[in-house]
Amino acid sequence: MNIRPFEIDTDFDIIKDWITDERTHAMWSANRMVYPLDRTDLQQVLAEMHDKFGDKSFVAVKDDGSVAGFFCYSLNNDAKEGMLKFIVVDPQCRGKGRAEEMIKLALADAFDNPYTDAVQLNVFSENVRAKKFYEKIGFKERRTAENAFAYKDESWDRCNMVIWGAGT
C-alpha cells in the first residue's frame, strides 16, 4: 500500500458511496459536508480546510492500484502537531488491516518531518469501534469535550486523541 494525493476527478466516484447512512456520515464529517457526499461540496470543503489549516487530502492505494482509504492531514507548525481528519476506509477493506496500514503510513510520513512531535485526531465517543481502533494503533485520549456535537436528538462527546513521535 502507498499514499498519494487525492484527485477529485478520479477518486471521488470511488469514495462517494463508502458511507451509506446519515448518522455514520455525521460521525465521519461532523456535518461539515452534505449527505450524501457531493463532489462540488467535498471539493469546496477540502479547499476551505486547505486555506484555513493547510489540510492536504490523500488516498491509500493498494498494490493492485485500487483505492482503499481517504484522509486529510495538516501540520500546525507552532504546536508541532499534525492533525488527521476525515478518515474513511472502503467497506470491502474493513477488518483486513487496511485502515491500520493506511494510518501507519500517514504517521510515518508525518513523523518524517522533524518538526512534528505528535499527531492528533478527533473521534466521537459514540464511535466506539473507531476509538478502539485508534487506541490499538497507539493513540491516547488527551481530552474529551462533552456534548460537543448534536445529531438529531443525540448529543455526542468529542474525544481528542494523540500519538507522540518516537523522539518525544
Tab-separated table of N, CA, C and O in Angstrom, residues 17-143:
chain	number	residue	atom	x	y	z
A	17	ASP	N	-19.513	6.533	-2.092
A	17	ASP	CA	-20.519	5.617	-1.545
A	17	ASP	C	-20.012	4.791	-0.367
A	17	ASP	O	-20.678	3.861	0.068
A	18	TRP	N	-18.874	5.120	0.170
A	18	TRP	CA	-18.325	4.344	1.287
A	18	TRP	C	-19.120	4.537	2.567
A	18	TRP	O	-19.136	3.671	3.420
A	19	ILE	N	-19.743	5.683	2.711
A	19	ILE	CA	-20.580	5.949	3.885
A	19	ILE	C	-22.023	5.913	3.421
A	19	ILE	O	-22.444	6.725	2.601
A	20	THR	N	-22.769	4.942	3.955
A	20	THR	CA	-24.083	4.642	3.395
A	20	THR	C	-25.268	5.121	4.223
A	20	THR	O	-26.404	4.904	3.825
A	21	ASP	N	-25.001	5.762	5.374
A	21	ASP	CA	-26.135	6.258	6.158
A	21	ASP	C	-25.784	7.608	6.767
A	21	ASP	O	-24.614	7.945	6.971
A	22	GLU	N	-26.815	8.378	7.060
A	22	GLU	CA	-26.648	9.758	7.513
A	22	GLU	C	-25.934	9.858	8.865
A	22	GLU	O	-25.102	10.736	9.077
A	23	ARG	N	-26.215	8.964	9.785
A	23	ARG	CA	-25.595	9.010	11.117
A	23	ARG	C	-24.086	8.752	11.017
A	23	ARG	O	-23.284	9.453	11.627
A	24	THR	N	-23.697	7.741	10.243
A	24	THR	CA	-22.272	7.449	10.047
A	24	THR	C	-21.586	8.630	9.360
A	24	THR	O	-20.456	8.994	9.710
A	25	HIS	N	-22.275	9.230	8.406
A	25	HIS	CA	-21.738	10.402	7.720
A	25	HIS	C	-21.490	11.541	8.713
A	25	HIS	O	-20.446	12.202	8.668
A	26	ALA	N	-22.424	11.743	9.638
A	26	ALA	CA	-22.264	12.786	10.658
A	26	ALA	C	-21.065	12.471	11.551
A	26	ALA	O	-20.302	13.372	11.914
A	27	MET	N	-20.892	11.203	11.908
A	27	MET	CA	-19.732	10.820	12.724
A	27	MET	C	-18.429	11.052	11.971
A	27	MET	O	-17.415	11.406	12.562
A	28	TRP	N	-18.452	10.849	10.672
A	28	TRP	CA	-17.248	10.999	9.859
A	28	TRP	C	-16.910	12.470	9.620
A	28	TRP	O	-15.758	12.874	9.740
A	29	SER	N	-17.915	13.269	9.295
A	29	SER	CA	-17.645	14.643	8.848
A	29	SER	C	-18.084	15.722	9.826
A	29	SER	O	-17.846	16.900	9.563
A	30	ALA	N	-18.718	15.340	10.927
A	30	ALA	CA	-19.280	16.320	11.874
A	30	ALA	C	-20.179	17.310	11.120
A	30	ALA	O	-20.227	18.496	11.430
A	31	ASN	N	-20.846	16.782	10.110
A	31	ASN	CA	-21.763	17.552	9.260
A	31	ASN	C	-21.103	18.743	8.573
A	31	ASN	O	-21.761	19.721	8.235
A	32	ARG	N	-19.802	18.646	8.332
A	32	ARG	CA	-19.114	19.688	7.562
A	32	ARG	C	-19.386	19.523	6.073
A	32	ARG	O	-19.093	20.413	5.282
A	33	MET	N	-19.920	18.361	5.704
A	33	MET	CA	-20.243	18.072	4.315
A	33	MET	C	-21.680	17.581	4.238
A	33	MET	O	-22.194	17.015	5.197
A	34	VAL	N	-22.289	17.791	3.084
A	34	VAL	CA	-23.674	17.352	2.908
A	34	VAL	C	-23.721	15.833	2.775
A	34	VAL	O	-22.741	15.193	2.393
A	35	TYR	N	-24.875	15.293	3.126
A	35	TYR	CA	-25.136	13.864	2.922
A	35	TYR	C	-26.284	13.752	1.934
A	35	TYR	O	-27.278	14.452	2.081
A	36	PRO	N	-26.165	12.867	0.944
A	36	PRO	CA	-24.987	12.059	0.619
A	36	PRO	C	-23.860	12.935	0.073
A	36	PRO	O	-24.091	14.054	-0.381
A	37	LEU	N	-22.665	12.387	0.136
A	37	LEU	CA	-21.478	13.125	-0.282
A	37	LEU	C	-21.638	13.620	-1.710
A	37	LEU	O	-22.045	12.881	-2.601
A	38	ASP	N	-21.312	14.892	-1.905
A	38	ASP	CA	-21.473	15.560	-3.198
A	38	ASP	C	-20.102	16.072	-3.657
A	38	ASP	O	-19.353	16.652	-2.854
A	39	ARG	N	-19.798	15.871	-4.906
A	39	ARG	CA	-18.480	16.238	-5.459
A	39	ARG	C	-18.155	17.721	-5.232
A	39	ARG	O	-17.086	18.064	-4.729
A	40	THR	N	-19.069	18.598	-5.618
A	40	THR	CA	-18.822	20.039	-5.510
A	40	THR	C	-18.654	20.450	-4.060
A	40	THR	O	-17.763	21.227	-3.710
A	41	ASP	N	-19.515	19.919	-3.190
A	41	ASP	CA	-19.432	20.241	-1.769
A	41	ASP	C	-18.114	19.741	-1.178
A	41	ASP	O	-17.443	20.483	-0.449
A	42	LEU	N	-17.739	18.513	-1.480
A	42	LEU	CA	-16.477	17.970	-0.971
A	42	LEU	C	-15.307	18.826	-1.451
A	42	LEU	O	-14.435	19.188	-0.662
A	43	GLN	N	-15.309	19.165	-2.716
A	43	GLN	CA	-14.235	19.981	-3.273
A	43	GLN	C	-14.150	21.328	-2.550
A	43	GLN	O	-13.061	21.798	-2.212
A	44	GLN	N	-15.303	21.932	-2.271
A	44	GLN	CA	-15.337	23.220	-1.576
A	44	GLN	C	-14.835	23.085	-0.135
A	44	GLN	O	-14.029	23.891	0.330
A	45	VAL	N	-15.290	22.059	0.575
A	45	VAL	CA	-14.856	21.851	1.962
A	45	VAL	C	-13.352	21.592	2.015
A	45	VAL	O	-12.648	22.157	2.861
A	46	LEU	N	-12.848	20.754	1.134
A	46	LEU	CA	-11.411	20.469	1.118
A	46	LEU	C	-10.605	21.730	0.817
A	46	LEU	O	-9.552	21.957	1.423
A	47	ALA	N	-11.102	22.568	-0.084
A	47	ALA	CA	-10.411	23.829	-0.399
A	47	ALA	C	-10.417	24.757	0.814
A	47	ALA	O	-9.393	25.387	1.133
A	48	GLU	N	-11.550	24.833	1.512
A	48	GLU	CA	-11.636	25.671	2.719
A	48	GLU	C	-10.691	25.160	3.808
A	48	GLU	O	-10.020	25.958	4.475
A	49	MET	N	-10.645	23.847	4.000
A	49	MET	CA	-9.765	23.261	5.012
A	49	MET	C	-8.296	23.505	4.647
A	49	MET	O	-7.467	23.728	5.519
A	50	HIS	N	-7.992	23.458	3.365
A	50	HIS	CA	-6.627	23.734	2.919
A	50	HIS	C	-6.267	25.189	3.189
A	50	HIS	O	-5.196	25.482	3.728
A	51	ASP	N	-7.184	26.096	2.834
A	51	ASP	CA	-6.908	27.517	3.030
A	51	ASP	C	-6.789	27.879	4.512
A	51	ASP	O	-5.943	28.679	4.898
A	52	LYS	N	-7.629	27.285	5.340
A	52	LYS	CA	-7.675	27.636	6.761
A	52	LYS	C	-6.587	26.949	7.585
A	52	LYS	O	-5.967	27.560	8.454
A	53	PHE	N	-6.356	25.651	7.309
A	53	PHE	CA	-5.447	24.865	8.146
A	53	PHE	C	-4.261	24.251	7.400
A	53	PHE	O	-3.406	23.623	8.011
A	54	GLY	N	-4.260	24.357	6.084
A	54	GLY	CA	-3.203	23.725	5.303
A	54	GLY	C	-3.453	22.252	5.023
A	54	GLY	O	-2.542	21.531	4.611
A	55	ASP	N	-4.695	21.800	5.262
A	55	ASP	CA	-5.019	20.391	5.040
A	55	ASP	C	-4.716	19.965	3.605
A	55	ASP	O	-5.000	20.691	2.657
A	56	LYS	N	-4.169	18.771	3.507
A	56	LYS	CA	-3.988	18.114	2.215
A	56	LYS	C	-4.742	16.802	2.301
A	56	LYS	O	-4.747	16.146	3.340
A	57	SER	N	-5.386	16.428	1.213
A	57	SER	CA	-6.156	15.189	1.213
A	57	SER	C	-5.413	14.111	0.442
A	57	SER	O	-4.748	14.386	-0.553
A	58	PHE	N	-5.558	12.880	0.958
A	58	PHE	CA	-4.819	11.746	0.418
A	58	PHE	C	-5.725	10.532	0.274
A	58	PHE	O	-6.761	10.429	0.931
A	59	VAL	N	-5.284	9.610	-0.559
A	59	VAL	CA	-5.896	8.287	-0.625
A	59	VAL	C	-4.805	7.250	-0.394
A	59	VAL	O	-3.629	7.481	-0.703
A	60	ALA	N	-5.236	6.140	0.171
A	60	ALA	CA	-4.358	4.981	0.319
A	60	ALA	C	-4.665	4.059	-0.842
A	60	ALA	O	-5.836	3.770	-1.125
A	61	VAL	N	-3.626	3.603	-1.510
A	61	VAL	CA	-3.794	2.785	-2.706
A	61	VAL	C	-3.137	1.425	-2.465
A	61	VAL	O	-1.968	1.348	-2.076
A	62	LYS	N	-3.918	0.376	-2.703
A	62	LYS	CA	-3.387	-0.984	-2.553
A	62	LYS	C	-2.419	-1.284	-3.692
A	62	LYS	O	-2.368	-0.570	-4.699
A	63	ASP	N	-1.684	-2.365	-3.547
A	63	ASP	CA	-0.698	-2.760	-4.548
A	63	ASP	C	-1.314	-2.980	-5.930
A	63	ASP	O	-0.642	-2.784	-6.939
A	64	ASP	N	-2.602	-3.342	-5.963
A	64	ASP	CA	-3.258	-3.555	-7.260
A	64	ASP	C	-3.761	-2.255	-7.886
A	64	ASP	O	-4.376	-2.265	-8.946
A	65	GLY	N	-3.511	-1.125	-7.221
A	65	GLY	CA	-3.901	0.173	-7.756
A	65	GLY	C	-5.257	0.666	-7.289
A	65	GLY	O	-5.640	1.801	-7.581
A	66	SER	N	-5.996	-0.152	-6.568
A	66	SER	CA	-7.328	0.264	-6.122
A	66	SER	C	-7.232	1.116	-4.855
A	66	SER	O	-6.371	0.903	-4.006
A	67	VAL	N	-8.128	2.073	-4.755
A	67	VAL	CA	-8.159	2.990	-3.624
A	67	VAL	C	-8.836	2.293	-2.444
A	67	VAL	O	-9.933	1.758	-2.568
A	68	ALA	N	-8.157	2.326	-1.293
A	68	ALA	CA	-8.661	1.631	-0.108
A	68	ALA	C	-9.057	2.576	1.019
A	68	ALA	O	-9.764	2.168	1.938
A	69	GLY	N	-8.607	3.829	0.975
A	69	GLY	CA	-8.910	4.735	2.067
A	69	GLY	C	-8.695	6.187	1.685
A	69	GLY	O	-8.118	6.489	0.637
A	70	PHE	N	-9.190	7.066	2.549
A	70	PHE	CA	-9.114	8.509	2.338
A	70	PHE	C	-8.871	9.166	3.690
A	70	PHE	O	-9.398	8.721	4.709
A	71	PHE	N	-8.086	10.255	3.700
A	71	PHE	CA	-7.913	11.057	4.909
A	71	PHE	C	-7.335	12.413	4.531
A	71	PHE	O	-6.823	12.608	3.425
A	72	CYS	N	-7.418	13.340	5.457
A	72	CYS	CA	-6.779	14.647	5.317
A	72	CYS	C	-5.754	14.800	6.426
A	72	CYS	O	-5.897	14.205	7.504
A	73	TYR	N	-4.737	15.610	6.152
A	73	TYR	CA	-3.675	15.836	7.129
A	73	TYR	C	-3.197	17.272	7.032
A	73	TYR	O	-3.073	17.825	5.940
A	74	SER	N	-2.919	17.851	8.186
A	74	SER	CA	-2.293	19.167	8.235
A	74	SER	C	-1.318	19.187	9.403
A	74	SER	O	-1.400	18.369	10.321
A	75	LEU	N	-0.393	20.148	9.359
A	75	LEU	CA	0.589	20.315	10.427
A	75	LEU	C	0.481	21.728	10.979
A	75	LEU	O	0.544	22.701	10.220
A	76	ASN	N	0.301	21.820	12.288
A	76	ASN	CA	0.344	23.097	12.987
A	76	ASN	C	1.795	23.299	13.419
A	76	ASN	O	2.253	22.656	14.367
A	77	ASN	N	2.501	24.148	12.695
A	77	ASN	CA	3.930	24.346	12.955
A	77	ASN	C	4.199	24.925	14.343
A	77	ASN	O	5.208	24.587	14.966
A	78	ASP	N	3.308	25.780	14.835
A	78	ASP	CA	3.507	26.377	16.153
A	78	ASP	C	3.422	25.326	17.258
A	78	ASP	O	4.230	25.317	18.181
A	79	ALA	N	2.438	24.448	17.162
A	79	ALA	CA	2.247	23.400	18.179
A	79	ALA	C	3.098	22.165	17.896
A	79	ALA	O	3.208	21.286	18.747
A	80	LYS	N	3.642	22.088	16.695
A	80	LYS	CA	4.404	20.917	16.244
A	80	LYS	C	3.554	19.655	16.288
A	80	LYS	O	4.017	18.574	16.624
A	81	GLU	N	2.280	19.832	15.945
A	81	GLU	CA	1.337	18.708	15.931
A	81	GLU	C	0.634	18.612	14.588
A	81	GLU	O	0.134	19.608	14.071
A	82	GLY	N	0.607	17.383	14.078
A	82	GLY	CA	-0.172	17.108	12.892
A	82	GLY	C	-1.600	16.783	13.294
A	82	GLY	O	-1.882	16.480	14.457
A	83	MET	N	-2.499	16.855	12.334
A	83	MET	CA	-3.910	16.561	12.579
A	83	MET	C	-4.446	15.718	11.439
A	83	MET	O	-4.341	16.095	10.274
A	84	LEU	N	-4.989	14.552	11.797
A	84	LEU	CA	-5.667	13.699	10.825
A	84	LEU	C	-7.160	13.979	10.891
A	84	LEU	O	-7.719	14.130	11.982
A	85	LYS	N	-7.802	14.030	9.724
A	85	LYS	CA	-9.241	14.310	9.646
A	85	LYS	C	-9.871	13.464	8.547
A	85	LYS	O	-9.193	13.024	7.619
A	86	PHE	N	-11.170	13.299	8.665
A	86	PHE	CA	-11.996	12.675	7.615
A	86	PHE	C	-11.464	11.306	7.180
A	86	PHE	O	-11.407	10.980	5.998
A	87	ILE	N	-11.088	10.498	8.137
A	87	ILE	CA	-10.535	9.172	7.851
A	87	ILE	C	-11.674	8.218	7.509
A	87	ILE	O	-12.629	8.080	8.274
A	88	VAL	N	-11.551	7.556	6.369
A	88	VAL	CA	-12.558	6.572	5.967
A	88	VAL	C	-11.881	5.505	5.105
A	88	VAL	O	-10.928	5.785	4.379
A	89	VAL	N	-12.388	4.290	5.243
A	89	VAL	CA	-11.833	3.158	4.500
A	89	VAL	C	-12.956	2.486	3.719
A	89	VAL	O	-14.101	2.409	4.183
A	90	ASP	N	-12.617	1.994	2.550
A	90	ASP	CA	-13.549	1.230	1.719
A	90	ASP	C	-14.156	0.110	2.564
A	90	ASP	O	-13.418	-0.662	3.188
A	91	PRO	N	-15.482	0.001	2.610
A	91	PRO	CA	-16.109	-1.054	3.409
A	91	PRO	C	-15.591	-2.460	3.079
A	91	PRO	O	-15.533	-3.321	3.952
A	92	GLN	N	-15.207	-2.704	1.827
A	92	GLN	CA	-14.699	-4.018	1.441
A	92	GLN	C	-13.310	-4.294	2.009
A	92	GLN	O	-12.847	-5.429	2.004
A	93	CYS	N	-12.644	-3.242	2.509
A	93	CYS	CA	-11.301	-3.401	3.082
A	93	CYS	C	-11.325	-3.471	4.604
A	93	CYS	O	-10.296	-3.746	5.217
A	94	ARG	N	-12.456	-3.193	5.202
A	94	ARG	CA	-12.534	-3.167	6.666
A	94	ARG	C	-12.344	-4.558	7.242
A	94	ARG	O	-12.785	-5.550	6.679
A	95	GLY	N	-11.645	-4.595	8.369
A	95	GLY	CA	-11.378	-5.867	9.028
A	95	GLY	C	-10.239	-6.655	8.397
A	95	GLY	O	-9.991	-7.799	8.767
A	96	LYS	N	-9.520	-6.037	7.465
A	96	LYS	CA	-8.438	-6.728	6.760
A	96	LYS	C	-7.089	-6.062	6.983
A	96	LYS	O	-6.129	-6.357	6.283
A	97	GLY	N	-7.043	-5.122	7.931
A	97	GLY	CA	-5.786	-4.455	8.245
A	97	GLY	C	-5.450	-3.267	7.363
A	97	GLY	O	-4.399	-2.651	7.523
A	98	ARG	N	-6.321	-2.928	6.438
A	98	ARG	CA	-6.026	-1.828	5.507
A	98	ARG	C	-6.036	-0.473	6.200
A	98	ARG	O	-5.206	0.388	5.910
A	99	ALA	N	-6.978	-0.264	7.105
A	99	ALA	CA	-7.040	1.016	7.817
A	99	ALA	C	-5.787	1.206	8.661
A	99	ALA	O	-5.195	2.287	8.675
A	100	GLU	N	-5.384	0.162	9.347
A	100	GLU	CA	-4.173	0.246	10.168
A	100	GLU	C	-2.955	0.551	9.304
A	100	GLU	O	-2.129	1.400	9.647
A	101	GLU	N	-2.862	-0.122	8.180
A	101	GLU	CA	-1.744	0.108	7.269
A	101	GLU	C	-1.751	1.556	6.769
A	101	GLU	O	-0.710	2.212	6.729
A	102	MET	N	-2.934	2.066	6.427
A	102	MET	CA	-3.054	3.441	5.937
A	102	MET	C	-2.630	4.441	7.012
A	102	MET	O	-1.834	5.345	6.747
A	103	ILE	N	-3.136	4.282	8.233
A	103	ILE	CA	-2.816	5.223	9.299
A	103	ILE	C	-1.331	5.147	9.654
A	103	ILE	O	-0.682	6.172	9.880
A	104	LYS	N	-0.767	3.951	9.677
A	104	LYS	CA	0.662	3.824	9.980
A	104	LYS	C	1.518	4.496	8.901
A	104	LYS	O	2.540	5.105	9.211
A	105	LEU	N	1.109	4.407	7.641
A	105	LEU	CA	1.827	5.114	6.577
A	105	LEU	C	1.694	6.624	6.752
A	105	LEU	O	2.679	7.364	6.590
A	106	ALA	N	0.497	7.080	7.097
A	106	ALA	CA	0.282	8.505	7.318
A	106	ALA	C	1.133	9.000	8.486
A	106	ALA	O	1.745	10.076	8.416
A	107	LEU	N	1.192	8.213	9.552
A	107	LEU	CA	2.002	8.588	10.714
A	107	LEU	C	3.489	8.591	10.376
A	107	LEU	O	4.229	9.486	10.803
A	108	ALA	N	3.928	7.605	9.620
A	108	ALA	CA	5.339	7.555	9.217
A	108	ALA	C	5.699	8.804	8.417
A	108	ALA	O	6.750	9.427	8.657
A	109	ASP	N	4.833	9.191	7.484
A	109	ASP	CA	5.070	10.411	6.709
A	109	ASP	C	5.091	11.633	7.616
A	109	ASP	O	5.942	12.510	7.482
A	110	ALA	N	4.146	11.693	8.555
A	110	ALA	CA	4.065	12.842	9.466
A	110	ALA	C	5.326	12.958	10.308
A	110	ALA	O	5.899	14.045	10.444
A	111	PHE	N	5.759	11.841	10.869
A	111	PHE	CA	6.915	11.874	11.763
A	111	PHE	C	8.246	11.929	11.017
A	111	PHE	O	9.291	12.136	11.641
A	112	ASP	N	8.213	11.800	9.692
A	112	ASP	CA	9.427	12.053	8.899
A	112	ASP	C	9.813	13.531	8.962
A	112	ASP	O	10.960	13.883	8.742
A	113	ASN	N	8.824	14.382	9.246
A	113	ASN	CA	9.076	15.809	9.394
A	113	ASN	C	9.660	16.052	10.790
A	113	ASN	O	9.004	15.748	11.788
A	114	PRO	N	10.872	16.564	10.890
A	114	PRO	CA	11.500	16.743	12.209
A	114	PRO	C	10.765	17.744	13.100
A	114	PRO	O	11.022	17.802	14.298
A	115	TYR	N	9.837	18.505	12.545
A	115	TYR	CA	9.083	19.485	13.319
A	115	TYR	C	7.753	18.940	13.824
A	115	TYR	O	6.946	19.675	14.375
A	116	THR	N	7.523	17.656	13.629
A	116	THR	CA	6.290	17.030	14.103
A	116	THR	C	6.587	16.218	15.363
A	116	THR	O	7.294	15.216	15.309
A	117	ASP	N	6.053	16.680	16.487
A	117	ASP	CA	6.219	15.961	17.750
A	117	ASP	C	5.088	14.978	18.003
A	117	ASP	O	5.273	13.973	18.682
A	118	ALA	N	3.893	15.292	17.483
A	118	ALA	CA	2.714	14.474	17.759
A	118	ALA	C	1.728	14.608	16.608
A	118	ALA	O	1.810	15.553	15.808
A	119	VAL	N	0.811	13.653	16.543
A	119	VAL	CA	-0.297	13.708	15.593
A	119	VAL	C	-1.573	13.478	16.396
A	119	VAL	O	-1.630	12.580	17.235
A	120	GLN	N	-2.554	14.295	16.134
A	120	GLN	CA	-3.823	14.181	16.839
A	120	GLN	C	-4.968	13.929	15.873
A	120	GLN	O	-4.836	14.112	14.666
A	121	LEU	N	-6.088	13.530	16.437
A	121	LEU	CA	-7.330	13.379	15.695
A	121	LEU	C	-8.473	13.506	16.684
A	121	LEU	O	-8.282	13.419	17.893
A	122	ASN	N	-9.650	13.745	16.168
A	122	ASN	CA	-10.858	13.779	16.981
A	122	ASN	C	-11.770	12.652	16.549
A	122	ASN	O	-11.877	12.354	15.354
A	123	VAL	N	-12.410	12.053	17.528
A	123	VAL	CA	-13.379	10.989	17.254
A	123	VAL	C	-14.507	11.141	18.266
A	123	VAL	O	-14.268	11.496	19.417
A	124	PHE	N	-15.716	10.930	17.817
A	124	PHE	CA	-16.834	10.989	18.748
A	124	PHE	C	-16.817	9.741	19.624
A	124	PHE	O	-16.602	8.629	19.131
A	125	SER	N	-17.023	9.929	20.916
A	125	SER	CA	-17.004	8.800	21.861
A	125	SER	C	-18.015	7.735	21.478
A	125	SER	O	-17.805	6.547	21.743
A	126	GLU	N	-19.101	8.134	20.834
A	126	GLU	CA	-20.118	7.179	20.402
A	126	GLU	C	-19.626	6.274	19.281
A	126	GLU	O	-20.201	5.217	19.035
A	127	ASN	N	-18.559	6.656	18.630
A	127	ASN	CA	-17.971	5.851	17.564
A	127	ASN	C	-16.968	4.890	18.207
A	127	ASN	O	-15.753	4.982	18.023
A	128	VAL	N	-17.504	3.956	18.984
A	128	VAL	CA	-16.706	3.060	19.819
A	128	VAL	C	-15.702	2.258	18.990
A	128	VAL	O	-14.539	2.114	19.368
A	129	ARG	N	-16.133	1.755	17.865
A	129	ARG	CA	-15.245	0.943	17.025
A	129	ARG	C	-14.024	1.746	16.567
A	129	ARG	O	-12.889	1.265	16.629
A	130	ALA	N	-14.258	2.972	16.110
A	130	ALA	CA	-13.141	3.804	15.649
A	130	ALA	C	-12.221	4.160	16.811
A	130	ALA	O	-10.992	4.100	16.672
A	131	LYS	N	-12.795	4.506	17.954
A	131	LYS	CA	-11.977	4.879	19.112
A	131	LYS	C	-11.078	3.716	19.537
A	131	LYS	O	-9.884	3.892	19.788
A	132	LYS	N	-11.630	2.512	19.570
A	132	LYS	CA	-10.832	1.330	19.924
A	132	LYS	C	-9.737	1.088	18.891
A	132	LYS	O	-8.619	0.703	19.227
A	133	PHE	N	-10.057	1.311	17.627
A	133	PHE	CA	-9.077	1.149	16.552
A	133	PHE	C	-7.899	2.104	16.756
A	133	PHE	O	-6.736	1.708	16.674
A	134	TYR	N	-8.186	3.377	17.030
A	134	TYR	CA	-7.112	4.355	17.227
A	134	TYR	C	-6.279	4.011	18.458
A	134	TYR	O	-5.056	4.165	18.446
A	135	GLU	N	-6.924	3.535	19.509
A	135	GLU	CA	-6.185	3.111	20.708
A	135	GLU	C	-5.247	1.942	20.389
A	135	GLU	O	-4.115	1.895	20.857
A	136	LYS	N	-5.717	1.015	19.562
A	136	LYS	CA	-4.903	-0.138	19.165
A	136	LYS	C	-3.632	0.311	18.444
A	136	LYS	O	-2.559	-0.266	18.638
A	137	ILE	N	-3.741	1.352	17.645
A	137	ILE	CA	-2.588	1.861	16.907
A	137	ILE	C	-1.616	2.588	17.834
A	137	ILE	O	-0.424	2.681	17.549
A	138	GLY	N	-2.124	3.108	18.952
A	138	GLY	CA	-1.243	3.806	19.893
A	138	GLY	C	-1.705	5.198	20.286
A	138	GLY	O	-1.047	5.871	21.084
A	139	PHE	N	-2.819	5.660	19.732
A	139	PHE	CA	-3.357	6.954	20.135
A	139	PHE	C	-3.872	6.855	21.563
A	139	PHE	O	-4.431	5.839	21.969
A	140	LYS	N	-3.678	7.941	22.319
A	140	LYS	CA	-4.151	8.032	23.703
A	140	LYS	C	-5.148	9.183	23.804
A	140	LYS	O	-4.955	10.237	23.176
A	141	GLU	N	-6.161	8.975	24.616
A	141	GLU	CA	-7.140	10.035	24.838
A	141	GLU	C	-6.473	11.175	25.587
A	141	GLU	O	-5.837	10.973	26.617
A	142	ARG	N	-6.584	12.378	25.044
A	142	ARG	CA	-5.987	13.553	25.681
A	142	ARG	C	-7.047	14.347	26.446
A	142	ARG	O	-6.813	14.761	27.567
A	143	ARG	N	-8.165	14.567	25.813
A	143	ARG	CA	-9.258	15.287	26.468
A	143	ARG	C	-10.562	14.973	25.729
A	143	ARG	O	-10.541	14.583	24.565
